[in-house]
Each structure stands twice: as C-alpha cells, then as structure tokens.
Coordinates of C-alpha atoms and ligand atoms in Angstrom, one line a residue:
M13 CA 7.0 46.6 -1.5
S14 CA 6.5 49.3 -4.1
D15 CA 10.0 50.9 -3.9
A16 CA 11.9 47.6 -3.7
A17 CA 14.5 47.4 -6.4
R18 CA 17.2 45.0 -7.5
F19 CA 20.7 46.1 -6.7
Y20 CA 23.9 44.6 -7.9
L21 CA 27.1 45.9 -6.5
T22 CA 30.7 44.9 -7.1
T23 CA 34.1 45.5 -5.7
P24 CA 37.2 45.0 -7.8
I25 CA 38.4 41.4 -7.7
Y26 CA 41.8 41.5 -6.0
Y27 CA 45.1 40.2 -7.1
V28 CA 46.3 37.2 -5.1
N29 CA 50.0 37.9 -5.3
D30 CA 49.8 39.0 -1.7
E31 CA 47.6 39.0 1.3
P32 CA 44.8 41.5 1.8
H33 CA 45.6 45.0 3.2
I34 CA 43.6 48.1 4.3
G35 CA 42.9 49.1 0.7
H36 CA 41.1 45.9 -0.1
V37 CA 39.3 45.8 3.3
F38 CA 38.3 49.5 2.8
T39 CA 36.6 49.1 -0.6
T40 CA 35.0 45.9 0.4
T41 CA 33.8 47.4 3.8
V42 CA 32.3 50.4 2.1
A43 CA 30.6 48.1 -0.4
D44 CA 29.3 46.0 2.4
A45 CA 27.7 49.2 4.1
I46 CA 26.1 50.1 0.8
A47 CA 24.7 46.6 0.3
R48 CA 23.4 46.5 3.9
A49 CA 21.6 49.9 3.5
R50 CA 19.9 48.6 0.4
R51 CA 18.9 45.3 2.1
L52 CA 17.5 47.3 5.0
A53 CA 15.5 49.4 2.5
G54 CA 14.0 46.2 1.2
D55 CA 15.9 45.9 -2.1
E56 CA 17.0 42.6 -3.6
V57 CA 20.8 42.9 -3.3
F58 CA 23.4 41.0 -4.9
F59 CA 27.0 41.9 -3.7
L60 CA 30.1 40.4 -5.4
T61 CA 33.8 40.4 -4.5
G62 CA 36.5 37.9 -5.4
T63 CA 40.0 37.3 -6.6
D64 CA 41.9 38.0 -9.8
E65 CA 44.4 35.2 -10.2
H66 CA 45.8 35.1 -13.7
A67 CA 48.3 38.0 -13.4
A68 CA 51.9 37.5 -14.2
K69 CA 52.8 38.8 -10.7
V70 CA 50.9 35.9 -9.2
V71 CA 53.1 33.5 -11.2
D72 CA 56.2 35.3 -10.1
S73 CA 55.3 35.5 -6.4
A74 CA 54.3 31.8 -6.4
A75 CA 57.6 30.8 -8.0
E76 CA 59.5 32.8 -5.3
R77 CA 57.9 30.5 -2.7
G78 CA 58.4 27.3 -4.7
L79 CA 54.6 27.0 -5.2
T80 CA 52.5 26.6 -8.4
P81 CA 50.3 29.5 -9.3
Q82 CA 47.3 27.4 -8.3
Q83 CA 48.6 26.6 -4.9
W84 CA 49.5 30.2 -4.2
S85 CA 46.2 31.4 -5.5
D86 CA 44.3 28.8 -3.4
R87 CA 46.1 30.0 -0.4
N88 CA 45.6 33.7 -0.9
A89 CA 42.0 33.5 -2.2
Q90 CA 41.2 31.7 1.0
A91 CA 43.0 34.5 2.9
F92 CA 40.9 37.2 1.3
R93 CA 37.7 35.2 1.8
A94 CA 38.5 34.6 5.5
A95 CA 39.5 38.2 6.0
F96 CA 36.4 39.6 4.6
G97 CA 34.4 37.1 6.9
E98 CA 36.5 38.3 9.8
F99 CA 35.7 42.0 9.1
G100 CA 32.0 41.4 9.0
I101 CA 31.5 41.6 5.2
Q102 CA 28.6 39.6 3.8
T103 CA 28.9 39.0 0.2
D104 CA 26.5 37.0 -1.9
D105 CA 29.1 35.4 -4.1
F106 CA 32.9 35.3 -4.2
I107 CA 34.3 34.8 -7.7
R108 CA 37.8 33.4 -8.4
T109 CA 38.9 33.7 -12.0
S110 CA 40.6 30.3 -11.9
E111 CA 37.2 28.7 -11.4
E112 CA 35.7 26.6 -14.3
R113 CA 32.5 28.6 -14.4
H114 CA 34.5 31.7 -15.1
K115 CA 37.0 30.4 -17.6
R116 CA 34.1 28.9 -19.6
F117 CA 32.2 32.2 -19.6
V118 CA 35.3 34.1 -20.8
R119 CA 36.1 31.7 -23.6
E120 CA 32.5 31.9 -24.9
A121 CA 32.5 35.7 -24.7
I122 CA 35.8 36.0 -26.6
A123 CA 34.7 33.4 -29.1
A124 CA 31.6 35.5 -29.7
L125 CA 33.8 38.6 -30.3
V126 CA 36.0 36.8 -32.8
R127 CA 33.0 35.8 -34.8
S128 CA 31.6 39.3 -34.7
G129 CA 34.9 40.7 -35.8
D130 CA 35.5 42.9 -32.7
V131 CA 38.4 40.7 -31.9
Y132 CA 41.1 40.2 -34.6
L133 CA 44.7 39.0 -35.0
G134 CA 47.4 41.7 -35.3
D135 CA 51.0 42.7 -34.3
Y136 CA 51.8 44.8 -31.3
E137 CA 54.8 46.8 -30.7
G138 CA 54.8 49.2 -27.8
W139 CA 55.0 49.6 -24.1
Y140 CA 53.7 47.4 -21.3
D141 CA 53.4 48.3 -17.6
A142 CA 54.0 45.0 -15.9
S143 CA 53.3 46.4 -12.4
Q144 CA 49.7 47.3 -13.6
E145 CA 49.4 44.5 -16.2
E146 CA 48.5 47.3 -18.6
Y147 CA 49.5 48.4 -22.1
V148 CA 50.5 52.0 -22.4
S149 CA 50.3 54.1 -25.5
E150 CA 53.5 55.7 -27.0
A151 CA 52.3 59.2 -26.0
R152 CA 51.5 58.3 -22.5
A153 CA 54.7 56.3 -22.1
E154 CA 56.8 59.3 -23.2
E155 CA 54.7 61.7 -21.1
H156 CA 55.6 59.6 -18.0
G157 CA 59.3 59.2 -18.9
F158 CA 58.8 55.5 -19.8
L159 CA 57.8 54.8 -16.3
S160 CA 54.4 53.4 -15.1
P161 CA 52.0 56.3 -14.7
V162 CA 50.6 54.5 -11.6
T163 CA 53.5 52.8 -9.8
G164 CA 56.5 54.6 -11.3
K165 CA 58.2 51.3 -12.3
P166 CA 60.0 51.1 -15.7
L167 CA 57.9 50.2 -18.7
V168 CA 58.8 47.2 -20.8
R169 CA 59.1 47.2 -24.6
K170 CA 57.0 44.5 -26.2
Q171 CA 56.8 43.1 -29.6
E172 CA 54.2 40.4 -30.0
Q173 CA 51.5 38.9 -32.1
N174 CA 48.2 39.3 -30.3
Y175 CA 44.6 39.2 -30.7
F176 CA 43.2 42.8 -30.4
F177 CA 40.0 44.2 -29.3
R178 CA 38.6 46.9 -31.6
L179 CA 38.3 49.6 -28.9
S180 CA 38.8 52.4 -31.4
A181 CA 35.4 51.5 -33.0
Y182 CA 33.7 52.5 -29.7
Q183 CA 35.1 56.0 -29.2
A184 CA 32.0 57.8 -30.4
R185 CA 29.6 55.7 -28.5
L186 CA 31.6 56.0 -25.3
Q187 CA 31.7 59.8 -25.6
Q188 CA 27.9 59.8 -26.2
L189 CA 27.6 57.6 -23.1
F190 CA 29.5 60.1 -21.0
E191 CA 27.4 63.0 -22.2
Q192 CA 24.1 61.3 -21.9
Q193 CA 24.8 59.8 -18.5
P194 CA 27.0 62.4 -16.7
D195 CA 27.0 60.3 -13.5
F196 CA 28.3 57.2 -15.3
V197 CA 31.7 57.9 -13.6
L198 CA 31.7 59.4 -10.3
P199 CA 33.1 61.6 -8.6
S200 CA 32.8 64.1 -11.5
A201 CA 36.5 65.0 -11.3
R202 CA 37.3 61.4 -12.2
R203 CA 34.9 61.6 -15.1
N204 CA 36.6 64.6 -16.5
E205 CA 40.0 62.8 -16.3
V206 CA 38.6 59.9 -18.3
L207 CA 36.9 62.2 -20.8
G208 CA 40.3 64.1 -21.3
R209 CA 42.0 60.8 -22.1
L210 CA 39.2 59.6 -24.3
E211 CA 39.3 62.8 -26.4
A212 CA 43.0 62.0 -27.1
G213 CA 41.7 59.0 -29.1
L214 CA 41.5 55.3 -28.5
L215 CA 43.7 52.6 -30.0
D216 CA 42.8 49.0 -30.2
V217 CA 44.1 46.9 -27.3
P218 CA 46.0 43.6 -27.3
I219 CA 43.9 41.0 -25.4
S220 CA 46.0 38.0 -25.8
R221 CA 49.5 36.9 -25.1
R222 CA 51.3 34.1 -26.9
G223 CA 53.8 31.7 -25.2
A224 CA 53.0 33.2 -21.7
G225 CA 52.9 29.9 -20.0
D226 CA 49.7 28.1 -19.1
W227 CA 48.4 30.1 -16.1
G228 CA 45.4 31.8 -17.5
V229 CA 42.4 31.4 -19.7
R230 CA 43.2 29.9 -23.1
F231 CA 42.2 31.8 -26.1
P232 CA 39.5 30.0 -27.9
G233 CA 40.7 28.7 -31.3
A234 CA 44.3 29.8 -30.6
E235 CA 45.2 27.7 -27.5
D236 CA 48.8 28.9 -27.5
H237 CA 47.6 32.3 -26.5
L238 CA 46.3 33.3 -23.1
I239 CA 43.6 35.9 -22.7
Y240 CA 44.9 39.2 -21.3
V241 CA 44.3 39.2 -17.5
W242 CA 42.3 42.5 -17.5
I243 CA 39.7 41.2 -20.1
D244 CA 39.5 38.0 -18.0
A245 CA 39.1 40.0 -14.7
L246 CA 36.4 42.4 -15.9
L247 CA 34.3 39.6 -17.2
S248 CA 34.0 38.1 -13.7
Y249 CA 31.4 40.7 -13.0
T250 CA 29.1 39.1 -15.7
T251 CA 30.2 35.4 -15.2
V252 CA 28.3 35.3 -11.8
C253 CA 25.1 36.6 -13.6
A254 CA 25.3 34.1 -16.4
P255 CA 23.2 31.3 -14.8
A256 CA 19.4 31.8 -15.5
E257 CA 18.5 32.4 -11.9
R258 CA 21.1 35.2 -11.7
R259 CA 20.3 37.0 -14.9
R260 CA 17.9 39.4 -13.3
F261 CA 20.7 41.1 -11.3
W262 CA 22.5 42.2 -14.4
P263 CA 23.3 45.1 -15.1
A264 CA 25.4 46.0 -12.0
Q265 CA 24.1 49.2 -10.5
T266 CA 27.6 50.3 -9.3
H267 CA 31.1 49.1 -9.8
L268 CA 33.0 50.4 -6.7
I269 CA 36.7 50.7 -7.4
A270 CA 39.7 53.0 -6.7
K271 CA 41.2 55.6 -9.1
D272 CA 44.0 53.2 -10.0
I273 CA 41.8 51.1 -12.2
L274 CA 39.4 53.6 -13.6
W275 CA 40.4 53.5 -17.2
F276 CA 39.6 49.8 -17.4
H277 CA 36.2 50.2 -15.8
A278 CA 35.1 53.5 -17.5
V279 CA 36.4 52.8 -21.0
I280 CA 37.4 49.3 -21.8
W281 CA 34.6 47.7 -19.8
P282 CA 31.7 49.5 -21.4
A283 CA 33.2 49.1 -24.9
L284 CA 33.5 45.4 -24.3
L285 CA 29.9 45.2 -23.1
L286 CA 28.7 47.1 -26.2
A287 CA 30.6 44.7 -28.4
L288 CA 29.3 41.7 -26.6
R289 CA 25.8 43.0 -26.6
A290 CA 25.7 43.1 -30.3
T291 CA 26.3 39.3 -30.4
P292 CA 23.3 36.9 -30.2
D293 CA 24.3 35.0 -27.0
F294 CA 25.3 38.1 -25.0
A295 CA 22.4 40.4 -25.9
W296 CA 21.5 40.5 -22.3
L297 CA 24.7 42.5 -21.3
A298 CA 23.3 46.0 -20.8
L299 CA 25.7 48.7 -19.6
P300 CA 26.2 49.1 -15.8
G301 CA 24.6 51.9 -13.9
G302 CA 27.9 53.5 -13.2
I303 CA 31.5 53.4 -11.9
Y304 CA 32.5 55.0 -8.6
A305 CA 36.2 55.5 -8.1
H306 CA 37.4 56.5 -4.6
S307 CA 40.9 57.6 -3.8
F308 CA 43.7 56.0 -1.6
W309 CA 44.6 55.4 1.9
I310 CA 48.2 56.7 2.4
R311 CA 50.6 57.1 5.3
D312 CA 52.4 60.4 6.2
G313 CA 51.6 61.7 2.7
Q314 CA 53.2 58.6 1.0
K315 CA 52.0 55.5 -0.7
M316 CA 51.9 52.5 1.7
S317 CA 54.5 49.8 1.1
K318 CA 56.0 47.0 3.0
S319 CA 59.5 48.3 2.2
L320 CA 58.7 51.7 3.7
G321 CA 57.4 50.0 6.8
N322 CA 54.2 52.1 6.8
F323 CA 52.0 49.3 5.6
L324 CA 48.6 48.5 7.1
G325 CA 48.1 44.8 6.5
L326 CA 45.9 42.3 8.2
A327 CA 48.1 42.2 11.4
Q328 CA 47.7 45.9 11.9
L329 CA 44.0 45.8 11.2
R330 CA 43.5 43.0 13.6
E331 CA 45.2 45.0 16.3
L332 CA 42.9 47.8 15.8
V333 CA 39.9 45.4 16.1
A334 CA 41.3 43.9 19.2
V335 CA 41.6 47.3 20.9
F336 CA 38.5 49.1 19.5
G337 CA 36.3 46.4 18.2
L338 CA 35.2 45.6 14.7
D339 CA 32.5 48.2 14.3
A340 CA 35.0 50.9 15.2
L341 CA 37.2 49.9 12.4
R342 CA 34.3 49.8 10.0
W343 CA 33.2 53.2 11.3
F344 CA 36.6 54.8 10.7
L345 CA 36.9 53.3 7.3
I346 CA 33.5 54.3 6.2
T347 CA 33.3 57.8 7.7
Q348 CA 36.9 58.9 7.4
G349 CA 38.0 57.1 4.3
P350 CA 39.1 58.5 0.9
L351 CA 35.7 58.3 -0.8
A352 CA 36.0 61.6 -2.7
T353 CA 39.0 62.8 -4.8
V354 CA 41.5 63.4 -1.9
D355 CA 43.6 60.7 -0.5
S356 CA 43.2 60.0 3.3
D357 CA 46.2 59.8 5.6
F358 CA 45.8 57.0 8.1
S359 CA 46.9 57.8 11.6
H360 CA 46.4 55.9 14.9
A361 CA 46.0 59.1 16.8
R362 CA 43.1 60.2 14.5
F363 CA 41.6 56.7 14.8
A364 CA 41.5 57.1 18.6
D365 CA 40.2 60.6 18.5
V366 CA 37.4 59.7 16.2
Y367 CA 36.6 56.7 18.3
N368 CA 36.4 58.6 21.5
A369 CA 34.6 61.6 20.1
E370 CA 32.0 59.9 17.9
L371 CA 31.5 56.4 19.3
A372 CA 32.4 56.5 23.0
N373 CA 31.3 60.1 23.8
T374 CA 28.4 60.5 21.4
L375 CA 26.9 57.2 20.6
G376 CA 28.0 55.4 23.8
N377 CA 27.3 58.2 26.1
A378 CA 23.8 59.1 24.7
W379 CA 22.8 55.5 25.0
N380 CA 24.0 55.5 28.7
R381 CA 22.1 58.6 29.5
V382 CA 18.8 57.6 27.9
S383 CA 18.8 54.0 29.1
N384 CA 20.0 54.8 32.6
M385 CA 17.5 57.5 33.2
T386 CA 14.8 55.3 31.8
A387 CA 15.8 52.7 34.4
R388 CA 16.1 55.2 37.3
Y389 CA 13.0 57.3 36.7
L390 CA 10.7 55.0 34.8
G391 CA 11.7 51.5 36.0
G392 CA 13.1 50.7 32.6
R393 CA 9.7 51.0 30.8
L394 CA 8.5 53.8 28.5
P395 CA 4.9 54.4 29.7
R396 CA 3.6 56.1 26.7
V397 CA 4.3 57.2 23.2
C398 CA 5.1 60.9 22.8
A399 CA 3.6 61.8 19.4
R400 CA 4.8 65.3 19.2
G401 CA 7.7 67.4 20.6
E402 CA 10.8 69.4 19.7
L403 CA 13.1 66.4 19.4
R404 CA 10.6 64.6 17.2
E405 CA 10.5 67.6 14.8
R406 CA 14.3 67.8 14.8
A407 CA 14.7 64.1 14.2
L408 CA 12.2 63.9 11.4
A409 CA 13.9 66.9 9.7
I410 CA 17.2 65.1 9.9
L411 CA 15.7 61.8 8.6
A412 CA 14.2 63.7 5.6
R413 CA 17.6 64.9 4.4
D414 CA 18.5 61.6 2.7
A415 CA 19.5 63.6 -0.5
E416 CA 22.7 64.5 1.4
D417 CA 23.9 60.9 1.7
G418 CA 25.8 61.2 -1.5
P419 CA 25.7 58.9 -4.6
L420 CA 26.7 55.9 -2.6
G421 CA 24.4 56.6 0.3
V422 CA 27.3 56.3 2.7
G423 CA 26.5 59.8 4.3
R424 CA 23.7 58.2 6.3
A425 CA 26.2 57.4 9.0
A426 CA 26.8 61.0 9.5
R427 CA 23.0 61.7 9.8
G428 CA 22.8 58.9 12.3
L429 CA 25.4 60.6 14.4
E430 CA 23.6 63.9 14.0
L431 CA 20.4 62.3 15.3
V432 CA 22.3 61.1 18.4
R433 CA 23.8 64.6 18.9
A434 CA 20.3 66.0 18.8
I435 CA 19.4 63.6 21.7
D436 CA 22.2 64.8 23.8
A437 CA 21.3 68.4 23.1
H438 CA 17.7 67.8 24.0
I439 CA 18.7 66.2 27.3
D440 CA 20.9 69.2 28.1
A441 CA 18.2 71.6 27.1
T442 CA 15.3 69.9 29.0
A443 CA 17.3 68.5 32.0
P444 CA 15.1 65.5 32.8
F445 CA 17.5 64.6 35.6
R446 CA 16.5 67.8 37.3
L447 CA 12.8 67.6 36.5
A448 CA 12.7 64.1 37.9
K449 CA 13.4 65.5 41.4
D450 CA 9.8 66.7 41.5
P451 CA 7.1 63.9 41.1
A452 CA 4.7 66.5 39.6
N453 CA 7.0 66.3 36.4
A454 CA 6.7 62.6 36.0
E455 CA 4.7 62.9 32.7
R456 CA 7.1 65.4 31.2
V457 CA 10.1 63.2 32.1
A458 CA 8.4 60.2 30.5
E459 CA 7.7 62.3 27.4
I460 CA 11.3 63.5 27.1
L461 CA 12.7 60.0 27.6
Y462 CA 10.3 58.5 25.0
E463 CA 11.5 61.1 22.5
C464 CA 15.1 60.3 23.2
A465 CA 14.7 56.5 23.0
E466 CA 12.6 56.8 19.9
T467 CA 15.3 59.1 18.2
Y468 CA 18.0 56.6 19.2
R469 CA 16.0 53.9 17.5
L470 CA 15.7 56.0 14.3
A471 CA 19.4 56.7 14.5
S472 CA 20.2 53.0 14.8
L473 CA 18.5 52.4 11.4
L474 CA 20.8 54.9 9.8
L475 CA 23.8 53.6 11.6
W476 CA 23.3 49.9 11.2
P477 CA 25.0 49.6 7.7
A478 CA 28.2 51.0 9.2
L479 CA 27.9 49.6 12.8
P480 CA 25.8 46.3 12.3
A481 CA 27.0 44.5 15.5
K482 CA 26.5 47.5 17.8
M483 CA 23.2 48.5 16.4
E484 CA 21.8 44.9 16.5
E485 CA 22.9 45.1 20.2
V486 CA 20.9 48.3 20.5
W487 CA 17.9 46.5 18.9
R488 CA 18.1 43.7 21.5
R489 CA 18.1 46.3 24.2
L490 CA 15.3 48.2 22.8
G491 CA 13.3 45.0 22.1
C492 CA 13.2 45.6 18.4
R493 CA 13.2 41.8 17.6
E494 CA 11.5 42.3 14.2
Y495 CA 14.5 44.0 12.7
L496 CA 16.9 41.3 14.0
E497 CA 14.7 38.6 12.5
A498 CA 14.0 40.3 9.2
L499 CA 17.7 41.0 8.5
A500 CA 19.1 37.7 9.8
G501 CA 20.6 35.5 7.1
R502 CA 20.8 38.4 4.6
G503 CA 17.1 39.0 4.8
R504 CA 15.5 42.3 3.8
G505 CA 14.3 45.1 6.0
R506 CA 11.4 47.6 5.7
F507 CA 13.2 50.9 6.3
R508 CA 10.3 53.1 5.1
E509 CA 8.0 51.6 7.6
W510 CA 10.5 51.3 10.5
S511 CA 11.7 54.9 10.1
R512 CA 8.3 56.4 10.9
W513 CA 8.0 58.0 14.3
G514 CA 6.3 55.9 16.9
G515 CA 8.1 52.5 16.4
L516 CA 8.7 52.1 20.1
Q517 CA 5.3 51.1 21.6
A518 CA 4.0 52.3 24.9
G519 CA 5.2 49.9 27.6
S520 CA 8.5 49.1 25.7
E521 CA 11.2 48.0 28.1
I522 CA 14.7 49.2 27.7
A523 CA 17.7 47.1 28.9
A524 CA 20.6 49.5 29.7
G525 CA 23.4 46.9 29.4
G526 CA 27.1 47.6 29.5
A527 CA 28.9 50.4 27.7
L528 CA 28.3 50.2 24.0
F529 CA 31.6 51.8 23.2
P530 CA 34.0 51.9 26.2
R531 CA 36.1 54.9 26.3
Y532 CA 39.6 54.4 24.9
Q533 CA 42.5 55.4 27.1
P534 CA 46.0 54.9 25.6
A535 CA 47.8 52.1 27.3
D536 CA 50.6 54.4 28.6
A537 CA 48.0 56.6 30.5
S538 CA 45.9 53.9 32.2
G539 CA 47.8 50.6 31.9
A540 CA 44.8 49.1 30.1
A541 CA 44.0 49.4 26.4
A542 CA 40.4 50.2 26.9
A543 CA 38.5 51.1 30.1
A544 CA 34.8 51.0 30.6
G545 CA 33.4 54.4 31.2
G546 CA 30.5 56.8 30.9
G547 CA 28.0 57.2 33.7
P548 CA 24.5 58.4 33.1
A549 CA 23.3 62.0 32.6
Ligands
LIG8 N1 42.8 42.8 -10.0 C1 42.7 44.2 -10.2 C2 41.2 44.6 -10.3 C3 40.4 43.8 -11.3 S1 38.7 44.4 -11.2 C4 38.0 43.6 -12.5 C5 43.3 44.9 -9.1 N2 43.5 44.3 -8.0 S2 44.3 45.0 -6.7 O1 44.4 43.9 -5.8 O2 45.4 45.7 -7.1 O3 43.2 45.9 -6.1 C6 43.0 47.2 -6.4 C7 41.9 47.8 -5.6 O4 42.2 47.7 -4.2 C8 41.7 49.3 -5.8 O5 41.0 49.6 -6.9 C9 41.0 49.6 -4.4 O6 39.7 49.2 -4.5 C10 41.7 48.8 -3.5 N3 42.9 49.4 -3.0 C11 44.2 49.1 -3.1 N4 45.1 49.9 -2.4 C12 44.3 50.9 -1.9 C13 44.6 51.9 -1.0 N5 45.8 52.3 -0.6 N6 43.5 52.8 -0.6 C14 42.2 52.5 -1.0 N7 42.0 51.4 -1.7 C15 43.0 50.7 -2.4 O7 43.7 46.1 -9.3

C-alpha cells in the first residue's frame, strides 16, 4: 500500500475524581472516528486514551468516600474503560498513570532532565489554581482577580521549595516552531491565543511538590517530593511508545484535546520534549505533528455542572442510546459537536431533529427506497453494472472533495450525507417507480437502481467512521463481506480501491432488511419512544 502511513492519535487522559460525562465521551468518540477513518484508509493506527490519577482532587474525592486514592482510581478508571467500550470506542491501549510502566518512564525522564540541567531545585512563591492543578503567573492571577482563569475558583497562595523545569530557555524555539509550523496548533484562533501568551514571556515552572503525601510519582533522587501531576500526565503519551515494538508510532500525529488544557499541550509539552530530546536516552522523542483543541459542550449557554442540574453524565447518555441507538449518539456528537472555536449547546430537541432529518429521513429513507425498489422491480438483484450516468458523475465529484473534510477529516460524514441526498434527488428526478410500470423501461430502471445502490455503497465508506454499526449492517445487506472481514478486529481497509465506481458487481443481491433508523416520535405523541417507519419510494 503506497499511501499507507503510521498514525498515532491521543485523547487527553481523564481525571478519575469523577465518572465520565459527555465531554470525555465527545473527545474520545471524535478521536475514534478519526482513528477508524485512518484504518479504513489502510494506515497503521495507534489510538490512545486513559486516565490521569495523581491529581490532588482524586485524593480529596477518594477521602470523601472513605477510600484510598488507589481504590477510587481503580473504580473510576474501570468506569472510563467500560464506558468507552459501551460507546463503541476502540482504542489500542489505555494508559493509567498509576501503572508501574508509566511511573518508571516518568522517573527516568525526569532523572535525565536533572542530569542535563533542565530541571533544577529552586523556591516558588506564587499562585496555584487547585481546580486546574495549574500554576498561575502573578500577572495572570491579577488579570483574573485572583480567581482561576478557567473555573473561576479562588487561587491559592503557595510558598514552597520545588524542582523547576527551565521552560524560559525554550521561548525562542517555541516561537520558531509556531512560525515554521503554523498548523502546530489548530484551529488557528487557538494558535493565536497561545502565541499572545507566549509573547508575554515564559517563566520556569515548578514540577515537584514536597510533603504532598504519597499519591503520585516520587521525584528521582528526592523521594520526599512528588512529580507535578501535569508533567506526569503529559508523559503518558510517550510512556506507551517506550517499548521497542511501539517506538515506530512516535511522534503522535495529533493530540486531540479541548481548549481548557491547551497551554500544557501547546507550550509545556513541546518544551519538555525538546529538553528530553537533547538527552541521550530520549533522543527518539521528536515533536508531535500538532495539537487540535476543540471547544465545549454547554447547556443553555452555561457550563454544565452537577449542582446546576444541567449535567450530561453516563445516565443521560445511556438514555439517548436506549431511545436512538449508539450510532445516533455518535453521529450527533461528531457532526454537531464543538469542534471549532464556538461552544455547542446541547439540547434534546435538537438531537431529535437531527436524528429524524439526517438519519431517519435521509439515510434510512434512501436505503428503503433503493432496497425496496430493487426487491420489487429487479427481484432483489442488480442485473448489470452501470458504468456511466448522471448520479455517478455527481457521486464522483462529491467523493473527490476530500480537501473539505477539515484538518481532522471529520467532515467526511457530511459528504456521506450529501451522497445519500444525491441518491434521493436522483430518484425524484428519474422516477424509476413510474418508469417501472412499462416493461419497455426495464433496462433504464436497472441502471438507475444500480447507480443508487452503488452510490449508497460509496456513502457507506464515508459514513462508517461515524456510524460503524449501521454501515456494517449496510455492508451485510449489500453483500460487501470483504469490508467486514478486513476491518474486523481493528484490521485495515483499502479505501482507495473500495471507493472506485463499480464495486457492486453485476448480479449483486441486496437484502432490504428492516428500517436502518426508525423514525423517532416523541413518547407523548405516539405512546412509544420510537416507531418503525418509512415506506419505499
Ligand atoms: N487530566 C487532564 C488532562 C491530561 S492530558 C495529558 C484533564 N482531565 S479532564 O478529565 O478534566 O478532561 C479534560 C478534557 O475532557 C477536555 O480537554 C476535553 O477533551 C474533555 N471535556 C471535558 N469537558 C468538556 C465539555 N464540556 N465539552 C467538551 N469536552 C470537554 O484535563
């Protein structure tokens, strides 16, 4: 495969002080769709998520429940892992920062930086944002009225002896990185924010805490210090690539995150990698391809929180899955989520509207029309390949517009939908259901239905990353066993080859099957949550 590449993608590793919610499921679902698209294209993909366990808030929330941090982390790490499995996410590894492999890697990395002089002992006096586990400069603390710039909670004054990372030494190289690689941070408005802060100057950052208990990674050579949780967490991206058989995946192509943790990823992380790279044992640590920082899901214009009662946790997500199906949740998150710089307001009404308009009425209905007419007029078999035609031209034009999919490639879902809309328009324009009344038109009807079925097949390839279960069902109905077999068990596909016109052979059989996406009718209107619907033509 000439265009196959290696592709390493990460999500943030999530704090285990609480159970997963829509934000975590969102980032990880989007990452899953990106990973699937790459696998379908034939790339060798490595997709990582995991949990960040050494935060002070994990210690506090464990104590509130009378548990040790380890017990509480075990429980919540398992909750994250299980939730991601439940939402159809297929990662290649799941890192927990309390694992031995990770702690060992972090200690070795920090020891190397002590030796190289990029980490040194000093005194800190300044502000700490406990809600974000983040040190805040004097100027920034003042600018935000001594409240957390992210959560608005009061900052804490700290005076401690810490080990520091020589971040200030990397200012020029970071600025150069941002100039030479303008897509290092995306979207570009986020890049500009980081550049603005970068230009204000960089201070060295404390990376250890003394007398902070024993939940964390001990500082090598100063065992009464714990390594700052953010340094510990960022290094998880490299821990998993340390074994010889994994090295080939580093550097990560993309770190997918949200705007709340951009500074760590865009500034501290590359500086740390540059410092490590200069040491003999970590010379393999090249810089990642880039950071993509999306925005937030909010409710009624406000941040979600349990106390406001507008929180979307696992229970609410499960309810949506029970009513609409898992692929519908994925679809909504991926196509309606806050991927750009604007927050997205979550509303149930909008979820139901998008479901009915795009999934039931467009994808579901077009399938019904094509498969039912094929059954009725052609006995369920496509007699011949139609190698040219208007719909073919239109479909190939839409397929060619992959540059529109955006830096994450997520826009392919919209192009898949557009392909299916083109099928509907073609059926309306050519009216095979009318032509079929006259046997003299048999050939024309067969041609039209071939073009429609073949275009649906092409659409399914664009839609699979977002709607894996439903598109696999379509492949079963279309007899595309090859795709199912190739992609099973995290296998790789051959998108280039499969997305050529003519994949459906003459004589292909199409199984109509039940409704792919039953139309949703609100319970108060029908007495049932979802009702099967959608006739042919
Ligand atoms: N543990 C750190 C990350 C360390 S990465 C080396 C952390 N954890 S977190 O549990 O707070 O997760 C933050 C991430 O969760 C965000 O960057 C984003 O990916 C996701 N989201 C959390 N809330 C969100 C929304 N309301 N909306 C969208 N995504 C959000 O920070």
